[in-house]
Coordinates of C-alpha atoms and ligand atoms in Angstrom, one line a residue:
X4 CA 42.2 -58.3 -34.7
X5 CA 41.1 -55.1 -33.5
X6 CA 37.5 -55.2 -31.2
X7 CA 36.0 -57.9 -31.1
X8 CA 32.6 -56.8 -29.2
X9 CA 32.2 -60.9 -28.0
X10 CA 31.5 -62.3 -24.9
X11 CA 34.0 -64.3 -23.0
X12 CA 33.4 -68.0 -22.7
X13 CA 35.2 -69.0 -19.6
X14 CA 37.4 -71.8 -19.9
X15 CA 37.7 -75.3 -18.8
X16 CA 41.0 -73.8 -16.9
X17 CA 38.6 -71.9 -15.2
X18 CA 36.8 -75.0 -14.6
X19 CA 39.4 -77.2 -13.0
X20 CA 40.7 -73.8 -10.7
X21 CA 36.7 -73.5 -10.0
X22 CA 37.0 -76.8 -7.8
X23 CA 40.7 -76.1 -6.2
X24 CA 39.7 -72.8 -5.0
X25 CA 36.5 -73.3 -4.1
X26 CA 38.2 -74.8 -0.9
X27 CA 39.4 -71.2 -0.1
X28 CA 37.4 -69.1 0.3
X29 CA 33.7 -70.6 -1.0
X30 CA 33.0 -67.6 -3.6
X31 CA 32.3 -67.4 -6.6
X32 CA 33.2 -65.3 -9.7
X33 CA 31.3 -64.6 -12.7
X34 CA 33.7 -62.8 -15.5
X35 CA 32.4 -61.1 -18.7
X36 CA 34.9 -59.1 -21.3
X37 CA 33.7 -57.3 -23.9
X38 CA 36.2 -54.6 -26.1
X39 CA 39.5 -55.0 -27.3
X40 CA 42.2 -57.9 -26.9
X41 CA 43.4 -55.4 -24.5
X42 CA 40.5 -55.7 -22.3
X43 CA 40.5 -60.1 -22.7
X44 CA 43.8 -59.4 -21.5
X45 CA 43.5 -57.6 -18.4
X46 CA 40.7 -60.1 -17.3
X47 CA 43.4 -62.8 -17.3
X48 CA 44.7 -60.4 -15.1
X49 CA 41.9 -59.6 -13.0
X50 CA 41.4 -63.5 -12.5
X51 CA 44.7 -64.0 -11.4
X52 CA 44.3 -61.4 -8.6
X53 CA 40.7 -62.6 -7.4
X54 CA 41.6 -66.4 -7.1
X55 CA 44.7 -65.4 -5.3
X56 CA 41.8 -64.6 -2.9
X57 CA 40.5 -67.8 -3.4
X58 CA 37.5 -66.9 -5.9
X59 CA 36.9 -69.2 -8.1
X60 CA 35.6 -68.9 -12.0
X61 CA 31.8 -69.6 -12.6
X62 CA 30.3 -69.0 -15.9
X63 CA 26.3 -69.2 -14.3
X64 CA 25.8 -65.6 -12.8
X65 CA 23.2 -66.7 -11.2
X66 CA 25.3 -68.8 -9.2
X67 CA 27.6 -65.8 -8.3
X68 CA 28.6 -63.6 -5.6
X69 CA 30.4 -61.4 -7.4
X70 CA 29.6 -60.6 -10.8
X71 CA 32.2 -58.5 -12.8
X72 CA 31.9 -57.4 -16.5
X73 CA 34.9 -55.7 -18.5
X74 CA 34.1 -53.3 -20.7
X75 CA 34.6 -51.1 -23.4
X76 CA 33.7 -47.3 -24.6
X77 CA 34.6 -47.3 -27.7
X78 CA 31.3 -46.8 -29.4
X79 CA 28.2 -45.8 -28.2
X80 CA 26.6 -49.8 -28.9
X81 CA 29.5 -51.1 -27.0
X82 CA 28.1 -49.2 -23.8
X83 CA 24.3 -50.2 -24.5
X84 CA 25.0 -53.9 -24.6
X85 CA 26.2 -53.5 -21.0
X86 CA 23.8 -51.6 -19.7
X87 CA 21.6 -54.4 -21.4
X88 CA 23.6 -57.0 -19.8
X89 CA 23.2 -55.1 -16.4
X90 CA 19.3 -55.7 -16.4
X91 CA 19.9 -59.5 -16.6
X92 CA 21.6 -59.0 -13.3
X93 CA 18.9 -57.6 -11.3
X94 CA 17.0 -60.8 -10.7
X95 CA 20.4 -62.3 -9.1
X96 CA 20.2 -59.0 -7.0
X97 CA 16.6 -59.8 -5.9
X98 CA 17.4 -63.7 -4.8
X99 CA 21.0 -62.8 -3.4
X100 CA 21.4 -59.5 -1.8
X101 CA 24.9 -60.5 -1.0
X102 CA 25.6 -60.7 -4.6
X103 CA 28.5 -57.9 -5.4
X104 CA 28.0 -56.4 -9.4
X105 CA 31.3 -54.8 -10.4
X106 CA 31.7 -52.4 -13.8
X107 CA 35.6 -52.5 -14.8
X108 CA 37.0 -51.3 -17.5
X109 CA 36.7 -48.6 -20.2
X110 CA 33.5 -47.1 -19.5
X111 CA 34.1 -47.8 -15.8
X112 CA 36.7 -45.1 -16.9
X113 CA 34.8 -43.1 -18.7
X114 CA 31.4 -42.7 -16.5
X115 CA 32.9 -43.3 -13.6
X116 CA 30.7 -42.4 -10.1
X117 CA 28.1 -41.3 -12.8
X118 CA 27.6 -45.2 -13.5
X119 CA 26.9 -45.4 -9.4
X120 CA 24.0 -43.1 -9.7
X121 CA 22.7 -44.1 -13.1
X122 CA 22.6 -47.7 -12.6
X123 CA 21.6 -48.7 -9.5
X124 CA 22.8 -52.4 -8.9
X125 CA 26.5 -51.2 -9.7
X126 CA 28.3 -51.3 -6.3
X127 CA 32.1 -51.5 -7.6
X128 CA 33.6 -49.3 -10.3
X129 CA 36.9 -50.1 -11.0
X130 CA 38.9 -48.4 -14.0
X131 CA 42.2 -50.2 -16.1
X132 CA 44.9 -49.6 -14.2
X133 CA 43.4 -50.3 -10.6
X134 CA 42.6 -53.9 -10.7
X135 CA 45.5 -54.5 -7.7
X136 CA 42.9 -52.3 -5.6
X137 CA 40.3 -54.8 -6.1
X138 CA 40.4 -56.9 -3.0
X139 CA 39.9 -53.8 -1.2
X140 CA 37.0 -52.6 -2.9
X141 CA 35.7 -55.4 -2.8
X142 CA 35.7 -55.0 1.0
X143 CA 34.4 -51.9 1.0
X144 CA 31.1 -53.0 -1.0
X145 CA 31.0 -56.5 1.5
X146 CA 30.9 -53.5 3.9
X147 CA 27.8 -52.0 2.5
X148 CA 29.7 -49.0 0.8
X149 CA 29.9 -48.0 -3.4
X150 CA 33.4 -48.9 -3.8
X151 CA 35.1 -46.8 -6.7
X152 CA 39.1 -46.3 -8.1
X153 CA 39.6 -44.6 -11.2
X154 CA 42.4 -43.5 -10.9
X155 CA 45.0 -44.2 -13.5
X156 CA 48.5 -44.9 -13.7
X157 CA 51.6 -43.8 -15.3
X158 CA 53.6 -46.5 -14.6
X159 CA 50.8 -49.8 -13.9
X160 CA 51.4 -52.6 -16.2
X161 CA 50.4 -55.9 -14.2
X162 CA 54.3 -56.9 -15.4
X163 CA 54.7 -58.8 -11.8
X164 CA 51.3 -60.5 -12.0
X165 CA 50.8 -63.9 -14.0
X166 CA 47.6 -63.7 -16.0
X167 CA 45.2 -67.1 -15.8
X168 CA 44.7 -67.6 -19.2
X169 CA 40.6 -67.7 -19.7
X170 CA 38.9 -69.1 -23.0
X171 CA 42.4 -70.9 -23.8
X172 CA 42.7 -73.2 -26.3
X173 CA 46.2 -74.3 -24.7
X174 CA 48.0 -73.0 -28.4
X175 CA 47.5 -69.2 -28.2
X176 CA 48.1 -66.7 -25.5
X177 CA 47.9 -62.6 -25.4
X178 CA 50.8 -60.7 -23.9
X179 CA 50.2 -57.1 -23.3
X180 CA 53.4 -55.0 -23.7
X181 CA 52.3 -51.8 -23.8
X182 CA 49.2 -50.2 -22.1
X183 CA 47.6 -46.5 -22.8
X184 CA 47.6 -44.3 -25.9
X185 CA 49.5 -41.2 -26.3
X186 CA 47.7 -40.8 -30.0
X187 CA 44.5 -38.0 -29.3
X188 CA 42.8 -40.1 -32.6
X189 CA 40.2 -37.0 -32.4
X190 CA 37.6 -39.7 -32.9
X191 CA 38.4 -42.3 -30.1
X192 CA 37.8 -42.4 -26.3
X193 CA 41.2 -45.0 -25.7
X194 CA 43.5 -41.9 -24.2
X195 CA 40.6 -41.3 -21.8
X196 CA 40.1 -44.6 -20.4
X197 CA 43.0 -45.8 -20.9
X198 CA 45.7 -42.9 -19.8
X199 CA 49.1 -42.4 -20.8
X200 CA 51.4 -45.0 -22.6
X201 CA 54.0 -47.1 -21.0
X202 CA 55.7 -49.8 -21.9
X203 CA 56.7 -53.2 -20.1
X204 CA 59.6 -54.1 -18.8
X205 CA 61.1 -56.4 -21.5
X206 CA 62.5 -59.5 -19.4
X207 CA 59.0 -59.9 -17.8
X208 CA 57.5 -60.0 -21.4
X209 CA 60.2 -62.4 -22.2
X210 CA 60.2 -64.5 -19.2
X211 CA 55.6 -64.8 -19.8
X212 CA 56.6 -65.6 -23.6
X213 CA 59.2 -68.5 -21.8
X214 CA 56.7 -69.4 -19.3
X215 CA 54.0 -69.8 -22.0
X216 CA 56.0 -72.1 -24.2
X217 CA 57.0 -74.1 -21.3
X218 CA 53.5 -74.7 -20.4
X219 CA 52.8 -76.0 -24.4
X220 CA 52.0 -73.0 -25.9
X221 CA 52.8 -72.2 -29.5
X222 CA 51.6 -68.8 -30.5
X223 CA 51.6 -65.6 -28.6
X224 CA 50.3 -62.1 -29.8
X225 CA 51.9 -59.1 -28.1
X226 CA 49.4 -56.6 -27.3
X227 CA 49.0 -52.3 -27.2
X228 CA 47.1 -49.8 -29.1
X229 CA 50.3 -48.9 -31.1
X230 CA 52.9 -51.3 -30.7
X231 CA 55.2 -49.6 -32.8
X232 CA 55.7 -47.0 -30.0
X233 CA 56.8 -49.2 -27.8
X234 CA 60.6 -48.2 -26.1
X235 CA 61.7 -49.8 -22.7
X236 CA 64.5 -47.4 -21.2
X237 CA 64.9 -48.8 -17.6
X238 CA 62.5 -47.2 -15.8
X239 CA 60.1 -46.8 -18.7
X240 CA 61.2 -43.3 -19.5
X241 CA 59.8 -41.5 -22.6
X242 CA 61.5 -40.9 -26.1
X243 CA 61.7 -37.3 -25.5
X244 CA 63.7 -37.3 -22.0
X245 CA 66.5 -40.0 -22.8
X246 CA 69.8 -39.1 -22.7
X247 CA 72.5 -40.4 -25.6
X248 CA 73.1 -43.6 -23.2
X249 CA 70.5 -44.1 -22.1
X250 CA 69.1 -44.2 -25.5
X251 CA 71.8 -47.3 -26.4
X252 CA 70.7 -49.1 -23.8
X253 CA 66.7 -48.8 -24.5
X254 CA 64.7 -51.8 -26.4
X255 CA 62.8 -50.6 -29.4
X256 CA 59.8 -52.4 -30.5
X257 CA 61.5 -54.2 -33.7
X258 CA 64.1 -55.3 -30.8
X259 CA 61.8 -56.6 -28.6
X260 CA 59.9 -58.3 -31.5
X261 CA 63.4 -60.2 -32.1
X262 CA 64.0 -61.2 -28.5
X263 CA 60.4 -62.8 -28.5
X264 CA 61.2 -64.5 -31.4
X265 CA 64.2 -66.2 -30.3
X266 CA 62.5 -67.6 -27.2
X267 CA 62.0 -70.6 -29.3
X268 CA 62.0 -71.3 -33.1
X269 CA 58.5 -73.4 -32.6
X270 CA 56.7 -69.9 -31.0
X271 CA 55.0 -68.2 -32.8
X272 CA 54.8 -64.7 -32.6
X273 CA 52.4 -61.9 -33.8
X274 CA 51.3 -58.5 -32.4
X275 CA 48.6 -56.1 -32.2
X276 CA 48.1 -53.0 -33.3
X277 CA 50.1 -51.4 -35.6
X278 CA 49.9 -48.1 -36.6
X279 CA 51.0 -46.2 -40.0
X280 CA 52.6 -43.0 -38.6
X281 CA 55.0 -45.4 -36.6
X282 CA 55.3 -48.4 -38.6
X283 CA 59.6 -48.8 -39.4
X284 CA 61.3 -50.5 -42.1
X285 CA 63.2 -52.2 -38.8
X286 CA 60.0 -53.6 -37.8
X287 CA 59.3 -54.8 -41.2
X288 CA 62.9 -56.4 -41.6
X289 CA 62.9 -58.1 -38.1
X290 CA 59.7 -60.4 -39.4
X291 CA 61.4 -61.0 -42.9
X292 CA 64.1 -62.2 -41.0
X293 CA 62.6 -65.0 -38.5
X294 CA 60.2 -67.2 -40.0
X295 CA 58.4 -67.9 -36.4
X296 CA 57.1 -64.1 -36.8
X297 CA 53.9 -64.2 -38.4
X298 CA 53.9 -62.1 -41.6
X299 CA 50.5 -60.6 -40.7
X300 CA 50.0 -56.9 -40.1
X301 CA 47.1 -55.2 -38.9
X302 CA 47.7 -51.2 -39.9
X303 CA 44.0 -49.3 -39.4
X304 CA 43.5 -47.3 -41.9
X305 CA 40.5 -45.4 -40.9
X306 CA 39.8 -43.6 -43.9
X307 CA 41.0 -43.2 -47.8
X308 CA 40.8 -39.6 -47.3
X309 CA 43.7 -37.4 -46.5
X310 CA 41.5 -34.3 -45.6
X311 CA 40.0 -36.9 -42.9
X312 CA 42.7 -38.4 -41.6
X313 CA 44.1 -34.9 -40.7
X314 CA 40.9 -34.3 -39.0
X315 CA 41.1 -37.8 -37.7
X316 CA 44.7 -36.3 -36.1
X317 CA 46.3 -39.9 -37.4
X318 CA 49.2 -38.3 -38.2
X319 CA 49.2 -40.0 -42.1
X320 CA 47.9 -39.0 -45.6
X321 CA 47.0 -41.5 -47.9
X322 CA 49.6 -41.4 -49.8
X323 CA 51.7 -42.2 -46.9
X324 CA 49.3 -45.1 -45.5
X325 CA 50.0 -46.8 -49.5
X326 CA 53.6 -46.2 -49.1
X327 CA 53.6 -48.2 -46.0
X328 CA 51.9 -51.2 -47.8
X329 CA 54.6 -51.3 -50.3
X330 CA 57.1 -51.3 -48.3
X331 CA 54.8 -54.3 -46.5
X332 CA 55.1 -55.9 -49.7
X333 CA 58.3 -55.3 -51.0
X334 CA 59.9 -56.2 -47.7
X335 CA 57.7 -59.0 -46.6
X336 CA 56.2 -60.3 -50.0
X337 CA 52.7 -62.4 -49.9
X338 CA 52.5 -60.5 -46.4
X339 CA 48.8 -60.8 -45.1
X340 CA 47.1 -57.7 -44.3
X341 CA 44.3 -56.4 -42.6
X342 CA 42.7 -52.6 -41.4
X343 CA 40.1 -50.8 -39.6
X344 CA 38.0 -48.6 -41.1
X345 CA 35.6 -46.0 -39.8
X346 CA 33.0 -44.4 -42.0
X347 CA 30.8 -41.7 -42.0
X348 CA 33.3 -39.3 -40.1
X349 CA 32.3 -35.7 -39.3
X350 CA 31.9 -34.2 -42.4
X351 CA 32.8 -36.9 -44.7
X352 CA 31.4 -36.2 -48.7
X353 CA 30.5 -38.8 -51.0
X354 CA 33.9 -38.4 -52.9
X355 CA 35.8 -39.3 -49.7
X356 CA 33.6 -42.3 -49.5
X357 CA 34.6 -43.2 -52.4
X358 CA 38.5 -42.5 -51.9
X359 CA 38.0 -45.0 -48.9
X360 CA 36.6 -47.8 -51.3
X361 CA 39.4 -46.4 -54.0
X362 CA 42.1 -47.3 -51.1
X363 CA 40.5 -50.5 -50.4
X364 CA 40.8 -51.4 -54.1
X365 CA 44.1 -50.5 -54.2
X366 CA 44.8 -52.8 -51.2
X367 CA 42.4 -55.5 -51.2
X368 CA 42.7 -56.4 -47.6
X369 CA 42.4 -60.1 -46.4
X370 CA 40.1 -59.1 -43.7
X371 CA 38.8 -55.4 -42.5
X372 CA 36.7 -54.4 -38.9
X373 CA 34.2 -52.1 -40.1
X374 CA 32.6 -49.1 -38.0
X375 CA 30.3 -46.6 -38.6
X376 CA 31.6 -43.5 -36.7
X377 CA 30.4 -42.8 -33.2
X378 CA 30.6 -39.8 -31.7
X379 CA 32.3 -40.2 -27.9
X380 CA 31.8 -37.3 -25.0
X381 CA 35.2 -35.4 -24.6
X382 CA 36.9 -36.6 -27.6
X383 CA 38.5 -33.9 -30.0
X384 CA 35.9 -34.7 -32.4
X385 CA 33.3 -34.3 -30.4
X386 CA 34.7 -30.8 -29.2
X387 CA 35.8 -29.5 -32.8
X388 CA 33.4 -31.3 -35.7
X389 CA 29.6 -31.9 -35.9
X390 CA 28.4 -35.5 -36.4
X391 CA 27.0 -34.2 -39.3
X392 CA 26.3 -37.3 -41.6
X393 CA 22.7 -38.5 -41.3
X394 CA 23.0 -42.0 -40.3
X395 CA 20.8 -43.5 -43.1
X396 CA 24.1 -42.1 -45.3
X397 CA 26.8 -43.5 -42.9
X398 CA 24.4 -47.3 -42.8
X399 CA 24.4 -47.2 -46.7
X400 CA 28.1 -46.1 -46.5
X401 CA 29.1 -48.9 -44.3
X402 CA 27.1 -51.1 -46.2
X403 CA 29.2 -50.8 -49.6
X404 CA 32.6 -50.9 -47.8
X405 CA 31.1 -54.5 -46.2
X406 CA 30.5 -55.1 -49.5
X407 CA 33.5 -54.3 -51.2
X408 CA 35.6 -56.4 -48.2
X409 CA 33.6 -59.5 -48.9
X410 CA 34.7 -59.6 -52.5
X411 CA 37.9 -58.7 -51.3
X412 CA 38.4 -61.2 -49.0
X413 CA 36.7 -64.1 -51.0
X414 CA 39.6 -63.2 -53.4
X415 CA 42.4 -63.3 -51.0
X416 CA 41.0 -66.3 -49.8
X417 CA 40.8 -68.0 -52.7
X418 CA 44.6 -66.6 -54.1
X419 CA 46.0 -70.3 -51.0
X420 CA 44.5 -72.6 -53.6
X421 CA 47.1 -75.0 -54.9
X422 CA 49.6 -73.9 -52.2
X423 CA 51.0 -76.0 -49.2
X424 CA 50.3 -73.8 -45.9
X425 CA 52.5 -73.8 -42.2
X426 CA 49.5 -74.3 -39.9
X427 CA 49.5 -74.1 -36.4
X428 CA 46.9 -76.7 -34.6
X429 CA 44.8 -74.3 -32.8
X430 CA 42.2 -77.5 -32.2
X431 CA 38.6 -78.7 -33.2
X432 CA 37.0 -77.4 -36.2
X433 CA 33.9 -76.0 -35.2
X434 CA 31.8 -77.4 -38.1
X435 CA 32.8 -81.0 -38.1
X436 CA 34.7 -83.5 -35.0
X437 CA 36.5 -84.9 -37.7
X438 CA 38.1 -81.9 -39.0
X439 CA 40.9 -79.7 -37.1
X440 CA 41.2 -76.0 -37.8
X441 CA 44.5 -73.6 -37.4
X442 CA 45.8 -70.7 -38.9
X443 CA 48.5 -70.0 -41.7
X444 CA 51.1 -67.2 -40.9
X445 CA 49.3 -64.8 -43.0
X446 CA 46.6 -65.3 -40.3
X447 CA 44.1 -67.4 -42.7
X448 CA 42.1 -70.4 -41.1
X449 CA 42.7 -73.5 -42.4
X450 CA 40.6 -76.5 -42.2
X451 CA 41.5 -80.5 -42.7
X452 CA 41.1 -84.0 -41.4
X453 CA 42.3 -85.3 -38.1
X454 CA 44.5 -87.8 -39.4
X455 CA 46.0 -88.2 -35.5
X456 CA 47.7 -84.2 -35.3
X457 CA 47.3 -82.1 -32.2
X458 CA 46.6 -78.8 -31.0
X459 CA 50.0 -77.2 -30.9
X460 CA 51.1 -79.1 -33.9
X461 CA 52.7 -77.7 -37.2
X462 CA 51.0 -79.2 -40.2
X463 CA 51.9 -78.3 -43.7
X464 CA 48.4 -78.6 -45.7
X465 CA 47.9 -78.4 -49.5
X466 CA 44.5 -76.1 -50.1
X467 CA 42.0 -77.2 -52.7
X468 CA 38.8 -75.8 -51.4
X469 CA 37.3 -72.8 -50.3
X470 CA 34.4 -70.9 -48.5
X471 CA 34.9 -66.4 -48.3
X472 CA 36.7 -67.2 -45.2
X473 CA 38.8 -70.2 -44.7
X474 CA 40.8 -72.6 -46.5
X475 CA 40.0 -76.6 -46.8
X476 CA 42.9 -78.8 -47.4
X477 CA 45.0 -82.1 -46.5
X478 CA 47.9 -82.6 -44.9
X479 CA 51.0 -83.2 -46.9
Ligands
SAH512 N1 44.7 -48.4 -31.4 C1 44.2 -48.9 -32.6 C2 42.6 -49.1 -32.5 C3 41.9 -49.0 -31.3 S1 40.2 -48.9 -31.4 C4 44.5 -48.0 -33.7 O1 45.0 -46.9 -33.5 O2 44.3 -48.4 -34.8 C5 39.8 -50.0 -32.7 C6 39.0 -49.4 -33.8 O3 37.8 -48.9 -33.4 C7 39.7 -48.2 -34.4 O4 40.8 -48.6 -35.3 C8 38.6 -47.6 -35.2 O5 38.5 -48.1 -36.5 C9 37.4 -47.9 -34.3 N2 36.9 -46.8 -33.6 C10 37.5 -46.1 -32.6 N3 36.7 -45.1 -32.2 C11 35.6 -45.1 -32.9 C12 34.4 -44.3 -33.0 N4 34.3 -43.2 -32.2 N5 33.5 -44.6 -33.8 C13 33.6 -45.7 -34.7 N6 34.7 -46.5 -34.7 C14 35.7 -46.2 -33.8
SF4_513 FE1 42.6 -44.6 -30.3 FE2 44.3 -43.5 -32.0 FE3 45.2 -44.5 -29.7 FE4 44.3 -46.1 -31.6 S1 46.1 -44.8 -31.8 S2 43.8 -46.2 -29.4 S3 42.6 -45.0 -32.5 S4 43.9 -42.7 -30.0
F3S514 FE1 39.6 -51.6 -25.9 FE2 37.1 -50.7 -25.9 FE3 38.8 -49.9 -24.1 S1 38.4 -51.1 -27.7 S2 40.8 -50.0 -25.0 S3 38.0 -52.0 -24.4 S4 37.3 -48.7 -25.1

């Protein structure tokens, strides 16, 4: 999964931690993510940080004092739902002028004093990689100041701070292992609001994935905007600058992938996102070889095009991309596979539309995020290209690829009939009591009846029916 534009449900964690910490320090928090797995992530992050100062978790703003939403830039509708969301504050503002409204985030990043002066009930601005600064600011806006940091990092990575897992189903957990983009996508506002990459040290990724399964966790997805670029050298030094020994003694994402994996043969393990220009064969051969890796790859695609991927600055032709999905295939055969695709980029002509569904029909994803391009201040694209398809073309555009990835994945869907799938009990399904739902390791949700199993169990289900999305079977 890629952006997932949802709103955070806190947890019954948060819950149980509401009624211990409310002893400290009598405050409440209200938490709201919206974005990437990235940004879920660094709210388990954020939490952890404000109930060490003995907030606790509320999910009724009104209720709040402080009243914190995560966000994300990457299209102009992300930003308009918050702003949206902002307006529901004001009437908490009116009954408790104590009440704190925070902005963190990506467009915290990306507007930054701006959202001060724009949006008047915003008293703390806080961007990704200064949520350690946060019981300060927060004491500057109890103060009566606008409390802002923006600045980013080139080393942050929370790897020191243990993230309370929020909207947990007790089965599946996020690790973020890299942080930042290094990519310039001439499209995409991530480098901007999210700085430069770094990667995590490796033991502390290790010793959360330990911790995790300790605590009866069975599946955990490591996180960064191209994980394949990940490369821990010590002190997180860059490809570039490493000398020949260094170099032996650095951790390369396939390597790191494996160390994961042998935390336990009953964990689980996928990750989050790939991308084509970095993609190895290693990578490829490490899940092949350990059946606890998922084989599930996410690889964006963005366009069928080649002429638009080099304006894209993706770094890939097509021909390339569809390289990379054979060797998916020929190393990891029955692999599941999913993409995001962007349509209506500057410029785009009817024939490249139609190389983009030609590539989908080539590939027939399992699943697809679909976008219809949107242009974001200071990107390359914005500088360079004019957004130049009317969108009544790019709606009609989008429409047929959300057309075309329906059939697609009704078929891909339909291909687990008759076969027995691994599932991992992820818990309830939410259409019937009776029934528990969990995924396959191609990544497919399977539904069947209680019959006594757990969340955290492995089932092996036989599939007989089907809706577009999910498969219905019986444990065998
Ligand atoms: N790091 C990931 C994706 C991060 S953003 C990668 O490189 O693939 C998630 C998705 O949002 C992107 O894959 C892209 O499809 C979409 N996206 C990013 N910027 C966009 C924009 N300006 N307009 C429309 N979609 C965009
Ligand atoms: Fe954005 Fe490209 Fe980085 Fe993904 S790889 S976050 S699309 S710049
Ligand atoms: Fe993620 Fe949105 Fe930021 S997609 S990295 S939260 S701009």
């Amino acid at each position: 999964m890629s952006v997932q534009e949802k709103i955070i449900d806190e947890s019954k964690q948060g819950e149980a931690l509401f009624i211990e910490s409310e002893l400290k320090n009598g405050k409440k928090l209200f938490l709201e993510s919206y974005g990437c797995q990235m940004n879920f992530s660094d709210s388990e992050i954020v939490a952890s940080i404000l109930m060490k100062e003995g907030y606790a978790l509320t999910k009724d703003f009104e209720e709040a004092d402080l009243i914190f939403l995560n966000t994300c830039a990457i299209r102009e509708n992300a930003e308009s739902r918050v702003r949206n969301r902002l307006n529901d504050f004001k009437r908490v503002k009116q009954k408790n002028s104590g009440a704190l409204v925070g902005v963190l985030g990506c467009m915290a990043e990306r507007l930054k004093s701006q959202l001060i002066e724009e949006e008047k009930l915003v008293d703390i601005v806080v961007g990704p990689d200064s949520y350690r600064d946060l019981p300060n600011l927060i004491n500057e806006a109890e103060d009566g100041h606008k409390a802002i940091n923006v600045i980013l990092s080139k080393e942050e990575t929370y790897a020191d701070l243990s993230p309370v897992r929020l909207d947990s189903n007790g089965v599946s957990a996020y690790i973020s292992i890299t942080r930042g983009c290094d990519n310039m996508c001439s499209f995409c506002v991530v480098p901007f609001t999210r700085g430069r990459e770094r990667s995590r040290d490796p033991e502390s990724i290790l010793a959360e994935a330990r911790d995790l399964f300790g605590k009866g966790f069975r599946e955990v997805t490591l996180l960064g905007q191209n994980v394949d670029s990940y490369l821990w050298a010590g002190g997180g030094l860059k490809k570039e600058v490493l000398t020949e020994e260094q170099k032996a003694r650095s951790v390369n994402f396939a390597q790191l992938l494996e160390k994961v994996a042998m935390v336990n043969p009953l964990l689980r393990v996928r990750f989050s996102t790939s991308h084509p220009k970095d993609m190895t064969d290693e990578v490829l051969e490490t899940m092949a070889k350990h059946h606890n890796i998922c084989k599930y790859v996410h690889l964006p695609v963005q366009s069928g095009s080649s002429r638009l991927l080099e304006m894209m600055n993706r770094g890939y032709t097509r021909e390339w991309y569809l390289s990379r999905m054979e060797a998916i295939q020929r190393i990891i055969p029955g692999c599941g596979i999913s993409t995001d695709v962007i349509t209506g980029f500057c410029s785009e002509t009817e024939e490249e539309h139609q190389e983009t569904l030609s590539l989908m029909e080539t590939v027939k994803y399992d699943f697809a995020y679909m976008f219809s391009y949107s242009e974001r201040p200071k990107t390359l694209a914005e500088r360079k290209y004019k957004d130049d398809v009317p969108e009544e073309v790019k709606k009609r555009r989008l429409q047929e690829i959300v057309d075309l990835q329906r059939k697609h994945s009704t078929l891909r869907t339909a291909e687990g009939l008759g076969k027995i799938h691994e599932v991992l009990v992820e818990g309830v399904s939410k259409k019937s009591k009776e029934m528990l739902m969990g995924r396959n390791s191609q990544n497919f949700v399977v539904v069947f009846p209680k019959d006594g199993h757990q969340p955290g169990d492995y089932v092996n289900v036989l599939a007989t029916l089907c809706t577009p999305s999910t498969l219905i079977g019986e444990v065998v």
